[in-house]
Coordinates of C-alpha atoms and ligand atoms in Angstrom, one line a residue:
X1 CA 91.1 124.7 -10.0
X2 CA 92.5 122.7 -7.1
X3 CA 91.6 124.0 -3.6
X4 CA 95.3 124.3 -2.6
X5 CA 98.3 125.8 -4.4
X6 CA 101.3 123.7 -3.2
X7 CA 103.2 123.2 -6.4
X8 CA 103.0 124.4 -10.0
X9 CA 102.0 120.7 -10.7
X10 CA 98.7 121.6 -9.1
X11 CA 97.9 123.8 -12.0
X12 CA 96.9 122.8 -15.5
X13 CA 98.1 125.0 -18.4
X14 CA 94.6 126.6 -18.4
X15 CA 94.7 127.2 -14.6
X16 CA 98.0 129.0 -15.0
X17 CA 96.8 131.2 -17.9
X18 CA 93.6 132.0 -15.9
X19 CA 95.7 133.1 -12.9
X20 CA 97.8 135.3 -15.2
X21 CA 94.8 136.8 -17.0
X22 CA 93.0 137.4 -13.7
X23 CA 96.1 139.1 -12.3
X24 CA 96.2 141.4 -15.3
X25 CA 92.6 142.4 -14.6
X26 CA 93.3 142.9 -10.9
X27 CA 96.4 144.9 -11.6
X28 CA 94.1 147.7 -12.7
X29 CA 93.0 148.0 -9.0
X30 CA 96.6 148.7 -8.0
X31 CA 96.6 151.7 -10.3
X32 CA 93.3 153.0 -9.0
X33 CA 93.2 155.7 -6.3
X34 CA 91.1 153.4 -4.0
X35 CA 93.0 150.1 -4.1
X36 CA 90.2 147.9 -2.7
X37 CA 87.6 145.3 -3.9
X38 CA 85.0 143.9 -1.5
X39 CA 85.4 140.3 -3.0
X40 CA 86.8 138.6 0.1
X41 CA 85.0 140.6 2.8
X42 CA 84.5 138.4 5.9
X43 CA 87.1 135.9 4.8
X44 CA 90.2 135.3 7.0
X45 CA 93.6 134.8 5.5
X46 CA 96.5 133.8 7.8
X47 CA 100.1 134.4 6.9
X48 CA 102.0 131.6 8.7
X49 CA 105.7 132.3 8.3
X50 CA 108.2 129.9 9.8
X51 CA 111.1 131.5 7.8
X52 CA 112.1 135.1 7.3
X53 CA 110.5 137.0 4.5
X54 CA 110.1 140.6 3.4
X55 CA 108.6 140.6 -0.1
X56 CA 106.4 137.5 0.0
X57 CA 104.7 138.2 3.3
X58 CA 104.0 141.8 2.7
X59 CA 102.9 141.0 -0.8
X60 CA 100.4 138.4 0.3
X61 CA 99.2 140.8 3.1
X62 CA 98.7 143.6 0.6
X63 CA 96.9 141.2 -1.8
X64 CA 94.5 139.9 0.8
X65 CA 93.8 143.4 2.1
X66 CA 93.1 144.8 -1.4
X67 CA 90.4 142.1 -1.6
X68 CA 89.0 143.2 1.8
X69 CA 89.9 139.9 3.6
X70 CA 90.9 140.0 7.3
X71 CA 94.6 139.2 7.6
X72 CA 96.3 137.6 10.6
X73 CA 100.1 137.6 10.6
X74 CA 101.6 134.7 12.4
X75 CA 105.3 134.4 12.5
X76 CA 107.4 131.8 14.2
X77 CA 109.2 134.3 16.3
X78 CA 107.1 135.6 19.2
X79 CA 104.5 132.9 18.9
X80 CA 104.1 129.4 20.6
X81 CA 105.9 128.0 17.5
X82 CA 109.2 129.1 19.1
X83 CA 108.1 127.1 22.2
X84 CA 108.0 123.9 20.1
X85 CA 104.3 123.8 19.2
X86 CA 103.7 121.3 16.4
X87 CA 102.4 122.1 12.9
X88 CA 99.3 120.0 13.8
X89 CA 98.5 122.1 16.9
X90 CA 99.1 125.3 15.0
X91 CA 96.8 124.1 12.2
X92 CA 94.1 123.2 14.6
X93 CA 94.3 126.6 16.2
X94 CA 94.0 128.3 12.8
X95 CA 91.0 126.1 12.0
X96 CA 89.4 127.1 15.2
X97 CA 89.9 130.8 14.3
X98 CA 88.1 130.2 11.0
X99 CA 91.0 130.6 8.6
X100 CA 89.8 130.4 5.0
X101 CA 93.3 130.4 3.6
X102 CA 96.7 129.7 5.2
X103 CA 99.7 131.0 3.4
X104 CA 102.6 129.0 4.7
X105 CA 106.4 129.5 4.4
X106 CA 108.4 126.8 6.0
X107 CA 112.1 125.6 6.0
X108 CA 111.1 122.0 5.4
X109 CA 110.2 120.9 1.9
X110 CA 106.7 119.4 2.0
X111 CA 105.4 121.2 5.1
X112 CA 102.5 122.9 3.2
X113 CA 101.6 119.6 1.6
X114 CA 101.4 118.0 5.1
X115 CA 99.1 120.8 6.2
X116 CA 96.9 120.2 3.3
X117 CA 96.9 116.4 3.2
X118 CA 96.2 115.9 6.9
X119 CA 92.9 117.6 6.7
X120 CA 93.6 119.5 9.9
X121 CA 92.0 122.5 8.3
X122 CA 89.2 123.0 5.8
X123 CA 90.7 126.2 4.2
X124 CA 93.0 126.5 1.3
X125 CA 96.7 126.1 1.8
X126 CA 99.0 128.2 -0.3
X127 CA 102.7 127.5 -0.4
X128 CA 104.8 130.6 0.0
X129 CA 108.1 128.7 -0.2
X130 CA 108.9 125.3 1.4
X131 CA 112.6 124.5 1.9
X132 CA 114.3 123.9 -1.4
X133 CA 111.1 122.5 -3.0
X134 CA 108.7 125.1 -4.5
X135 CA 107.5 128.7 -4.5
X136 CA 104.6 128.7 -6.9
X137 CA 103.5 132.3 -6.6
X138 CA 107.0 133.5 -7.2
X139 CA 107.0 131.6 -10.5
X140 CA 103.6 133.0 -11.4
X141 CA 104.6 136.6 -10.7
X142 CA 107.8 136.0 -12.8
X143 CA 105.7 134.6 -15.7
X144 CA 103.3 137.5 -15.3
X145 CA 106.3 140.0 -15.5
X146 CA 107.7 138.3 -18.6
X147 CA 104.3 138.4 -20.3
X148 CA 104.0 142.1 -19.7
X149 CA 107.2 142.6 -21.7
X150 CA 106.5 140.4 -24.7
X151 CA 107.6 141.9 -28.0
X152 CA 104.9 143.1 -30.4
X153 CA 103.6 140.2 -32.3
X154 CA 104.5 137.7 -29.6
X155 CA 101.3 136.4 -28.0
X156 CA 102.6 134.2 -25.2
X157 CA 105.8 132.7 -23.7
X158 CA 106.1 129.9 -26.2
X159 CA 109.6 129.7 -27.7
X160 CA 110.9 132.4 -25.4
X161 CA 114.5 131.6 -24.1
X162 CA 114.8 132.0 -20.4
X163 CA 118.2 131.4 -18.6
X164 CA 118.0 130.7 -14.8
X165 CA 121.4 131.3 -13.4
X166 CA 123.1 130.3 -10.1
X167 CA 122.2 128.4 -7.0
X168 CA 119.6 126.1 -8.6
X169 CA 120.4 123.4 -6.0
X170 CA 118.9 125.4 -3.1
X171 CA 116.3 127.4 -5.0
X172 CA 112.6 126.7 -4.7
X173 CA 112.2 129.6 -7.1
X174 CA 114.1 127.8 -9.8
X175 CA 112.1 124.6 -9.4
X176 CA 108.7 126.3 -9.7
X177 CA 109.9 128.5 -12.6
X178 CA 111.2 125.5 -14.5
X179 CA 107.8 123.8 -14.1
X180 CA 105.7 126.8 -15.0
X181 CA 107.8 128.2 -17.8
X182 CA 108.0 124.8 -19.4
X183 CA 104.2 124.5 -19.1
X184 CA 103.8 127.8 -20.8
X185 CA 106.1 126.8 -23.7
X186 CA 109.3 128.7 -22.8
X187 CA 112.7 127.1 -23.4
X188 CA 114.6 127.1 -20.1
X189 CA 118.4 126.8 -19.7
X190 CA 119.9 126.4 -16.3
X191 CA 123.4 127.9 -15.9
X192 CA 125.3 126.9 -12.8
X193 CA 128.5 125.2 -11.6
X194 CA 127.8 121.4 -11.5
X195 CA 128.0 121.6 -7.6
X196 CA 124.9 123.8 -7.6
X197 CA 122.7 121.6 -9.8
X198 CA 120.5 119.1 -8.0
X199 CA 120.8 115.3 -8.5
X200 CA 118.4 114.2 -11.2
X201 CA 118.4 117.5 -13.1
X202 CA 118.9 115.5 -16.3
X203 CA 115.2 114.6 -16.1
X204 CA 114.0 118.2 -15.8
X205 CA 112.6 119.8 -19.0
X206 CA 115.6 122.1 -19.4
X207 CA 118.9 122.6 -21.2
X208 CA 122.0 122.9 -19.0
X209 CA 125.0 125.1 -19.6
X210 CA 128.1 125.6 -17.5
X211 CA 129.2 128.9 -19.0
X212 CA 127.2 132.2 -18.8
X213 CA 128.6 134.2 -21.7
X214 CA 127.0 132.3 -24.6
X215 CA 123.7 131.9 -22.8
X216 CA 123.2 135.6 -21.9
X217 CA 123.8 136.6 -25.4
X218 CA 121.0 134.5 -26.8
X219 CA 118.4 134.7 -23.9
X220 CA 115.2 136.8 -23.9
X221 CA 115.2 136.7 -20.1
X222 CA 118.1 136.3 -17.7
X223 CA 116.9 135.3 -14.2
X224 CA 119.6 135.4 -11.5
X225 CA 119.2 133.4 -8.3
X226 CA 120.5 134.3 -4.9
X227 CA 123.4 132.3 -3.5
X228 CA 121.6 130.8 -0.5
X229 CA 124.3 130.8 2.1
X230 CA 121.9 129.9 4.9
X231 CA 121.2 126.5 3.2
X232 CA 124.9 125.8 2.5
X233 CA 126.7 123.7 5.1
X234 CA 129.6 122.9 2.7
X235 CA 131.6 124.9 0.3
X236 CA 130.0 124.7 -3.2
X237 CA 132.5 127.0 -5.1
X238 CA 136.1 128.0 -4.5
X239 CA 135.5 131.6 -3.5
X240 CA 132.8 134.3 -3.9
X241 CA 135.1 136.2 -6.3
X242 CA 135.6 133.2 -8.5
X243 CA 131.8 132.5 -8.5
X244 CA 131.0 136.1 -9.4
X245 CA 133.6 136.1 -12.2
X246 CA 132.1 132.9 -13.7
X247 CA 128.4 133.1 -13.0
X248 CA 127.6 136.7 -11.9
X249 CA 125.8 139.1 -14.1
X250 CA 128.0 142.2 -14.5
X251 CA 128.3 145.2 -16.7
X252 CA 130.2 143.3 -19.4
X253 CA 127.7 140.5 -19.6
X254 CA 124.8 143.0 -19.6
X255 CA 126.3 144.5 -22.8
X256 CA 126.3 141.1 -24.4
X257 CA 122.6 140.7 -23.8
X258 CA 120.0 141.6 -26.5
X259 CA 118.8 145.1 -25.9
X260 CA 115.2 143.9 -25.3
X261 CA 116.2 141.1 -23.0
X262 CA 115.1 141.3 -19.3
X263 CA 117.1 141.0 -16.1
X264 CA 115.2 139.4 -13.3
X265 CA 115.9 138.4 -9.7
X266 CA 113.4 137.2 -7.1
X267 CA 115.2 139.1 -4.3
X268 CA 116.7 139.5 -1.8
X269 CA 119.8 140.2 -3.9
X270 CA 123.5 139.7 -2.9
X271 CA 124.6 142.8 -4.9
X272 CA 128.2 142.2 -6.0
X273 CA 128.0 138.5 -5.8
X274 CA 125.4 137.0 -8.2
X275 CA 124.5 140.4 -9.7
X276 CA 126.3 143.7 -10.0
X277 CA 124.7 146.9 -8.9
X278 CA 124.8 148.3 -12.4
X279 CA 123.0 145.2 -13.8
X280 CA 120.4 145.3 -11.0
X281 CA 119.6 148.9 -11.6
X282 CA 119.9 148.9 -15.4
X283 CA 117.1 149.8 -17.7
X284 CA 116.7 146.2 -18.6
X285 CA 116.1 145.2 -15.0
X286 CA 112.5 144.5 -14.0
X287 CA 113.4 143.5 -10.5
X288 CA 111.3 146.2 -8.8
X289 CA 108.4 145.5 -11.2
X290 CA 108.5 141.8 -10.1
X291 CA 107.7 142.9 -6.6
X292 CA 104.8 145.1 -7.7
X293 CA 103.4 142.3 -9.9
X294 CA 103.6 139.9 -7.0
X295 CA 100.6 141.7 -5.4
X296 CA 98.4 141.4 -8.4
X297 CA 99.3 137.7 -8.9
X298 CA 98.7 136.9 -5.3
X299 CA 95.3 138.7 -5.5
X300 CA 94.5 136.5 -8.4
X301 CA 95.5 133.3 -6.6
X302 CA 93.4 134.3 -3.5
X303 CA 90.5 135.4 -5.6
X304 CA 90.4 132.2 -7.6
X305 CA 91.0 129.9 -4.6
X306 CA 88.6 131.6 -2.3
X307 CA 86.3 133.8 -4.3
X308 CA 82.8 132.4 -4.8
X309 CA 83.7 129.0 -3.5
X310 CA 81.5 127.5 -0.7
X311 CA 84.4 127.5 1.7
X312 CA 82.8 129.7 4.2
X313 CA 79.7 127.5 4.6
X314 CA 82.0 124.5 4.9
X315 CA 84.1 126.3 7.5
X316 CA 81.3 127.3 9.7
X317 CA 79.9 123.7 9.6
X318 CA 83.1 122.2 10.7
X319 CA 83.5 124.9 13.4
X320 CA 80.1 124.3 14.8
X321 CA 80.6 120.5 14.7
X322 CA 83.9 120.5 16.7
X323 CA 85.8 123.3 18.2
X324 CA 89.4 122.2 18.6
X325 CA 92.1 124.1 20.3
Ligands
NCD401 C1 113.0 133.7 -2.6 C2 112.6 132.7 -1.5 O1 112.5 133.1 -0.4 O2 112.6 131.6 -1.9 N1 112.7 135.0 -2.3 C3 111.4 135.5 -2.5 O3 110.4 134.8 -2.1 N2 111.2 136.7 -3.0 C4 114.3 133.6 -3.1 C5 115.5 133.7 -2.2 O4 115.3 133.8 -1.0 O5 116.6 133.8 -2.7

């Protein structure tokens, strides 16, 4: 497996399946009375968040702690980042502190790749969401959640029909999910108004639909996306009411879904806009489960990237060679 996890493209099919299988094993820890393994004792994991986050940051923190790693939370607010310190200087500081893994969320697409490519640090870089580009661990936890709900007789995700609905244009979750679900053999349909589909979407391995009713009825999974107002400088649809009527998941559409089909959302949700409260809280919704599964999947990613690898030795060598602050 690659040292970094920047994109789903860093993973082969076998890597992805290994992460999901490992997560299933590690999930057992979450059900045990003592939720801890000594695997990453002595390792340092840094949460470097330049953008707001609730679920992802807490989930990575819980995952690292359950593997006994030391966790340093570093958010842009309240640190020298808000004084304009560069990504390079931040990386050099983290290197000097002996970070074995840096989990980075950044508003700019490609920031995690820059951190990894420049070799400012010797540790692993894990992308926790970069701009509108990718969010690989979210896609992995989504695939993990879908796998847990496979029908009897169905071994994997191949042939499964997944609809991804809404603001695809601004969604790193959609990009990572398209790549991963396709790799795992699922058939993905994107449902969105044309204004919320990215340029070049024709070359993605997906089907595209502009109406939700037909698609919800035949899907095994309906994954709703948040309308990302913070990334919208312009108007992408006439009104929220209009969007909700055409592309929102509501009680009527929920009734059109197959009884075994799943409702998913990466959170945070705009209840009443892309998803109605009754759909979000329905029996078919696995939204809360997605959050719980996120911890197991992130444990698996940290375990596979850090566990047993010679990173510590490498780190201490670099640190003794040159201490840079
Ligand atoms: C997503 C994100 O930040 O990209 N949320 C998450 O990680 N749980 C999706 C979103 O913000 O809509």
